[in-house]
Short mmCIF file of C-alpha atoms in Angstrom, two decimals:
data_model
loop_
_atom_site.label_atom_id
_atom_site.label_comp_id
_atom_site.label_asym_id
_atom_site.label_seq_id
_atom_site.Cartn_x
_atom_site.Cartn_y
_atom_site.Cartn_z
CA MET G 21 4.81 -3.60 38.33
CA ALA G 22 7.36 -2.74 35.66
CA LEU G 23 6.04 -0.93 32.63
CA GLN G 24 6.35 -2.54 29.22
CA ILE G 25 7.24 -0.76 25.98
CA SER G 26 3.62 -1.24 24.87
CA ASP G 27 2.40 0.65 27.94
CA ILE G 28 4.20 3.81 26.89
CA PHE G 29 4.60 3.52 23.13
CA ILE G 30 2.31 2.69 20.22
CA ASN G 31 3.54 -0.65 18.89
CA ASP G 32 1.16 -1.58 16.07
CA TRP G 33 0.10 0.09 12.82
CA GLY G 34 -3.50 -0.62 13.74
CA GLN G 35 -3.24 1.64 16.80
CA LEU G 36 -2.49 4.67 14.67
CA LYS G 37 -4.92 7.16 13.17
CA ALA G 38 -4.50 7.88 9.49
CA ASP G 39 -2.54 11.10 9.92
CA GLN G 40 -0.28 9.46 12.52
CA ALA G 41 0.38 6.47 10.27
CA ALA G 42 1.12 8.73 7.30
CA ILE G 43 3.71 10.71 9.25
CA LEU G 44 5.27 7.57 10.70
CA LEU G 45 5.56 6.05 7.23
CA LEU G 46 7.46 9.05 5.86
CA TRP G 47 9.88 9.23 8.79
CA ARG G 48 10.38 5.47 8.74
CA ASP G 49 11.39 5.61 5.09
CA LYS G 50 13.78 8.48 5.84
CA LEU G 51 15.35 6.37 8.61
CA VAL G 52 15.77 3.35 6.32
CA LYS G 53 17.37 5.55 3.65
CA ALA G 54 19.75 7.15 6.16
CA ILE G 55 20.85 3.73 7.47
CA ASP G 56 21.34 2.39 3.94
CA ASP G 57 23.45 5.44 3.10
CA GLY G 58 25.56 5.02 6.25
CA LYS G 59 24.45 8.39 7.65
CA HIS G 60 24.40 7.34 11.31
CA GLU G 61 24.04 10.79 12.84
CA ILE G 62 20.97 11.68 10.80
CA ALA G 63 19.63 8.16 11.44
CA GLY G 64 19.92 8.87 15.16
CA LEU G 65 17.91 12.05 14.69
CA TYR G 66 15.20 10.17 12.79
CA LYS G 67 15.06 7.53 15.55
CA SER G 68 14.46 10.29 18.08
CA ILE G 69 11.66 11.75 15.95
CA LEU G 70 10.04 8.33 15.57
CA VAL G 71 10.21 7.55 19.28
CA ARG G 72 8.70 10.92 20.15
CA HIS G 73 5.95 10.42 17.57
CA LEU G 74 5.05 7.01 19.01
CA CYS G 75 5.28 7.97 22.66
CA LYS G 76 1.89 8.02 24.39
CA LYS G 77 3.25 10.11 27.27
CA LYS G 78 5.35 13.04 26.13
CA LYS G 79 6.61 13.70 29.66
CA VAL G 80 8.23 10.28 29.60
CA PHE G 81 9.98 11.06 26.32
CA ASN G 82 11.51 14.23 27.78
CA GLN G 83 13.14 12.13 30.50
CA LEU G 84 14.81 9.69 28.11
CA SER G 85 18.52 9.73 27.40
CA SER G 86 19.89 9.42 23.87
CA TYR G 87 20.91 5.82 24.61
CA GLN G 88 17.42 4.96 25.84
CA ILE G 89 15.87 6.52 22.75
CA ARG G 90 18.13 4.43 20.52
CA ASP G 91 17.29 1.22 22.38
CA ILE G 92 13.55 1.95 22.30
CA ALA G 93 13.69 2.77 18.59
CA ASP G 94 15.35 -0.60 17.93
CA ASP G 95 12.59 -2.34 19.91
CA LEU G 96 9.80 -0.74 17.87
CA ASN G 97 10.21 -3.30 15.09
CA PHE G 98 6.57 -3.04 14.04
CA ILE G 99 7.42 0.01 11.95
CA HIS G 100 9.10 -2.33 9.46
CA THR G 101 6.18 -4.77 9.25
CA SER G 102 3.30 -4.71 6.78
CA TRP G 103 -0.29 -3.71 7.52
CA TYR G 104 -3.31 -4.80 5.49
CA SER G 105 -6.16 -2.43 6.34
CA PHE G 106 -6.60 1.11 5.04
CA HIS G 107 -6.38 3.64 7.86
CA ILE G 108 -8.68 6.12 6.08
CA THR G 109 -12.12 4.60 6.52
CA PHE G 110 -13.99 6.89 4.13
CA LEU G 111 -13.64 9.90 1.83
CA LYS G 112 -16.32 12.55 1.63
CA THR G 113 -16.65 13.97 -1.89
CA LYS G 114 -19.10 16.16 -3.81
CA LEU G 115 -20.49 12.98 -5.34
CA GLY G 116 -21.04 11.25 -2.01
CA THR G 117 -19.05 9.22 0.48
CA LEU G 118 -16.53 6.65 -0.71
CA TYR G 119 -15.60 3.78 1.61
CA ARG G 120 -12.46 1.72 2.08
CA PRO G 121 -12.44 -1.97 1.12
CA ASP G 122 -12.32 -4.76 3.68
CA HIS G 123 -9.14 -6.11 5.26
CA LYS G 124 -6.67 -7.38 2.62
CA LEU G 125 -9.08 -6.23 -0.14
CA ALA G 126 -11.44 -9.08 0.73
CA SER G 127 -14.42 -7.07 -0.59
CA PHE G 128 -12.76 -6.37 -3.95
CA THR G 129 -14.17 -7.82 -7.13
CA PHE G 130 -11.69 -9.40 -9.51
CA TRP G 131 -12.23 -6.62 -12.05
CA GLN G 132 -11.55 -4.03 -9.35
CA LEU G 133 -8.14 -5.61 -8.75
CA VAL G 134 -7.44 -5.70 -12.48
CA LYS G 135 -8.13 -1.97 -12.75
CA ALA G 136 -6.35 -1.07 -9.51
CA ASP G 137 -3.16 -2.96 -10.32
CA ALA G 138 -3.02 -1.55 -13.83
CA GLU G 139 -3.12 1.93 -12.33
CA TYR G 140 -0.59 0.97 -9.67
CA SER G 141 1.85 -0.23 -12.32
CA LYS G 142 1.28 2.98 -14.29
CA PHE G 143 2.23 4.93 -11.20
CA LEU G 144 5.45 2.90 -10.85
CA ILE G 145 6.35 3.53 -14.49
CA TYR G 146 5.65 7.28 -14.29
CA ASN G 147 7.49 7.46 -10.98
CA PHE G 148 10.50 5.75 -12.55
CA GLN G 149 10.37 8.21 -15.46
CA GLU G 150 9.89 11.16 -13.04
CA SER G 151 6.79 12.10 -15.00
CA LYS G 152 4.10 14.31 -13.51
CA GLU G 153 1.56 11.79 -14.77
CA GLN G 154 2.33 9.78 -11.63
CA TYR G 155 0.12 12.13 -9.59
CA HIS G 156 -2.90 11.42 -11.77
CA ALA G 157 -2.22 7.67 -11.71
CA LEU G 158 -2.09 7.79 -7.91
CA ASP G 159 -5.39 9.68 -7.74
CA ARG G 160 -7.02 7.14 -10.06
CA LEU G 161 -5.72 4.31 -7.88
CA VAL G 162 -7.37 5.93 -4.84
CA ALA G 163 -10.62 6.37 -6.79
CA ILE G 164 -10.61 2.68 -7.70
CA ILE G 165 -9.86 1.46 -4.18
CA TYR G 166 -12.51 3.63 -2.48
CA GLN G 167 -16.08 2.93 -3.61
CA THR G 168 -19.63 3.93 -2.69
CA LYS G 169 -19.86 0.67 -0.73
CA PRO G 170 -17.47 -2.24 -0.15
CA GLY G 171 -18.02 -5.09 -2.58
CA TYR G 172 -19.42 -2.80 -5.28
CA PHE G 173 -17.34 -1.60 -8.21
CA THR G 174 -17.96 0.04 -11.56
CA ASP G 175 -15.30 1.34 -13.90
CA THR G 176 -17.58 3.98 -15.47
CA ASN G 177 -16.94 6.72 -12.91
CA ILE G 178 -13.25 6.38 -12.08
CA GLU G 179 -12.26 9.66 -13.70
CA GLU G 180 -15.28 11.41 -12.24
CA HIS G 181 -14.39 10.31 -8.70
CA THR G 182 -10.74 11.14 -9.31
CA ALA G 183 -11.69 14.74 -10.03
CA VAL G 184 -13.56 15.18 -6.73
CA LEU G 185 -11.13 13.63 -4.25
CA PRO G 186 -11.20 15.86 -1.14
CA LYS G 187 -8.55 18.55 -0.74
CA GLY G 188 -7.91 17.24 2.75
CA LEU G 189 -6.53 14.06 1.22
CA THR G 190 -2.93 15.23 1.34
CA PHE G 191 0.08 13.75 -0.42
CA GLU G 192 1.09 12.03 2.84
CA LEU G 193 -2.32 10.33 3.10
CA LYS G 194 -2.27 9.26 -0.56
CA TYR G 195 1.20 7.84 0.04
CA LEU G 196 -0.22 5.86 2.97
CA ILE G 197 -2.99 4.46 0.75
CA LEU G 198 -0.40 3.56 -1.89
CA HIS G 199 1.70 1.66 0.65
CA THR G 200 -1.30 -0.15 2.07
CA TYR G 201 -2.22 -1.40 -1.39
CA SER G 202 1.42 -2.30 -1.97
CA ASN G 203 1.50 -4.38 1.23
CA ILE G 204 -1.65 -6.26 0.26
CA ARG G 205 -0.31 -6.85 -3.23
CA LYS G 206 2.76 -8.51 -1.72
CA TYR G 207 0.50 -10.70 0.39
CA LEU G 208 -1.56 -11.80 -2.62
CA VAL G 209 1.44 -12.53 -4.85
CA HIS G 210 3.90 -14.04 -2.39
CA GLU G 211 1.77 -15.56 0.37
CA ARG G 212 -1.77 -16.34 -0.76
CA CYS G 213 -1.14 -17.39 -4.37
CA PRO G 214 2.60 -18.01 -4.89
CA GLU G 215 2.13 -20.74 -7.51
CA LEU G 216 -0.22 -18.58 -9.55
CA PHE G 217 2.47 -15.92 -9.86
CA ASN G 218 5.32 -18.35 -10.39
CA ALA G 219 5.89 -16.84 -13.82
CA PRO G 220 7.91 -13.60 -13.85
CA VAL G 221 5.84 -10.73 -12.54
CA PRO G 222 6.68 -7.04 -12.29
CA ARG G 223 9.08 -6.41 -9.42
CA HIS G 224 7.44 -5.00 -6.32
CA PRO G 225 9.60 -2.03 -5.25
CA GLU G 226 10.01 -0.25 -1.96
CA PHE G 227 9.88 3.50 -1.69
CA ILE G 228 11.83 6.18 0.10
CA SER G 229 10.45 9.37 1.54
CA GLY G 230 10.29 12.69 -0.25
CA SER G 231 12.00 15.93 0.69
CA ALA G 232 12.32 16.98 4.35
CA ASP G 233 9.77 19.69 3.90
CA ASN G 234 6.27 18.43 3.25
CA SER G 235 6.18 19.48 -0.38
CA LYS G 236 4.16 17.50 -2.89
CA GLN G 237 6.83 15.09 -4.00
CA ILE G 238 6.25 11.44 -4.88
CA PRO G 239 9.19 9.39 -3.59
CA LYS G 240 11.29 7.57 -6.15
CA GLN G 241 11.95 3.87 -5.87
CA VAL G 242 14.98 2.82 -3.85
CA ARG G 243 16.11 0.34 -6.47
CA ASN G 244 15.51 2.29 -9.63
CA ASP G 245 17.78 0.38 -12.01
CA GLU G 246 14.98 -1.73 -13.45
CA GLN G 247 12.13 -0.38 -15.55
CA PRO G 248 8.76 -1.27 -13.96
CA GLN G 249 6.35 -3.12 -16.21
CA TYR G 250 2.68 -2.50 -16.93
CA THR G 251 0.54 -5.24 -15.35
CA GLY G 252 -2.78 -4.54 -17.03
CA ASP G 253 -2.26 -7.09 -19.79
CA MET G 254 -1.24 -9.81 -17.33
CA TRP G 255 -4.37 -9.31 -15.21
CA ARG G 256 -6.65 -9.12 -18.25
CA GLN G 257 -5.31 -12.46 -19.45
CA MET G 258 -6.06 -13.92 -16.02
CA LEU G 259 -9.57 -12.48 -16.29
CA PHE G 260 -10.09 -14.13 -19.68
CA ASP G 261 -8.75 -17.43 -18.35
CA LEU G 262 -11.12 -17.20 -15.39
CA SER G 263 -14.09 -16.44 -17.64
CA GLU G 264 -13.45 -19.67 -19.56
CA THR G 265 -13.68 -21.87 -16.46
CA PRO G 266 -16.89 -23.70 -15.47
CA ALA G 267 -16.99 -22.01 -12.06
CA PHE G 268 -16.80 -18.43 -13.42
CA SER G 269 -18.09 -18.85 -16.95
CA GLY G 270 -18.60 -15.64 -18.89
CA LEU G 271 -16.77 -12.33 -18.77
CA GLU G 272 -19.26 -10.52 -16.53
CA THR G 273 -19.32 -13.39 -14.04
CA ALA G 274 -15.53 -13.36 -13.90
CA LYS G 275 -15.38 -9.58 -13.51
CA ASN G 276 -17.85 -9.58 -10.62
CA ALA G 277 -16.33 -12.57 -8.83
CA ARG G 278 -15.12 -11.98 -5.28
CA LEU G 279 -11.38 -11.42 -5.42
CA PHE G 280 -10.35 -14.21 -3.05
CA ASP G 281 -12.71 -16.69 -4.71
CA ALA G 282 -11.22 -15.91 -8.11
CA LEU G 283 -7.57 -15.92 -7.03
CA ASP G 284 -7.91 -19.07 -4.92
CA TYR G 285 -9.58 -20.86 -7.84
CA LEU G 286 -6.87 -19.76 -10.29
CA HIS G 287 -4.22 -20.71 -7.76
CA LYS G 288 -5.75 -24.18 -7.38
CA LYS G 289 -5.68 -24.63 -11.16
CA ALA G 290 -2.05 -23.48 -11.24
CA LEU G 291 -1.13 -26.04 -8.58
CA GLU G 292 -2.89 -28.80 -10.51
CA GLN G 293 -1.07 -27.84 -13.68
CA THR G 294 2.25 -27.88 -11.86
CA LYS G 295 1.63 -31.40 -10.56
CA THR G 296 0.76 -32.76 -14.01
CA SER G 297 3.60 -31.06 -15.90
#
């Protein structure tokens, strides 16, 4: 029986452990950048590194020719697809264990998304400005995403949790968390609730990898000709609109609403408004 690519190579983000996914993400972004820049020789090198990283049987990799490596790399298209679950399942801190949210942020409260996206947009702005504040914004984003239990969120201890993030949570792993959130954000805006976000929203950028050594360097945006915009005000207005509806009446009710319930309801209202306008 002939072996398939999937028999020898990892072919899904979900098959990777957190450290494996983090490394793959960085090398993938380097490959994309090299191809965009027309640097074919270095792109070939990155393809070889990616194929070796994803090979389940290293002895097989050592027997591959350069042409086979190129063909295999081109077949591993999953590296360019999105994933919607956080690879790091929990973080152990001095204040207790913090857990990842459910798939596609399904366990998020609406207020948790408001706070997370505000911090995400701050990161984009600081990253664009090459400000060191981007590191703190990224840490706060992690502290908002990871909570003492899925479905629970309070904004009173964000800074406290930010200060105790484990040292083992490296830049590469934080970058993986950032990208996971970024993927889910795309899903929410462009797939789940497109009519709700029909009005202009802050552009959702891609990122490129940092320096070849593993120094602590936040990658800059690929398309950095447009100033990112702060999204906190936009989400707060949505929160106020939600709190004035019969289904989620009152600010606290709106804040604690399940994310999908709130977004789907707002999306339904947006569709109705579109039909009557």
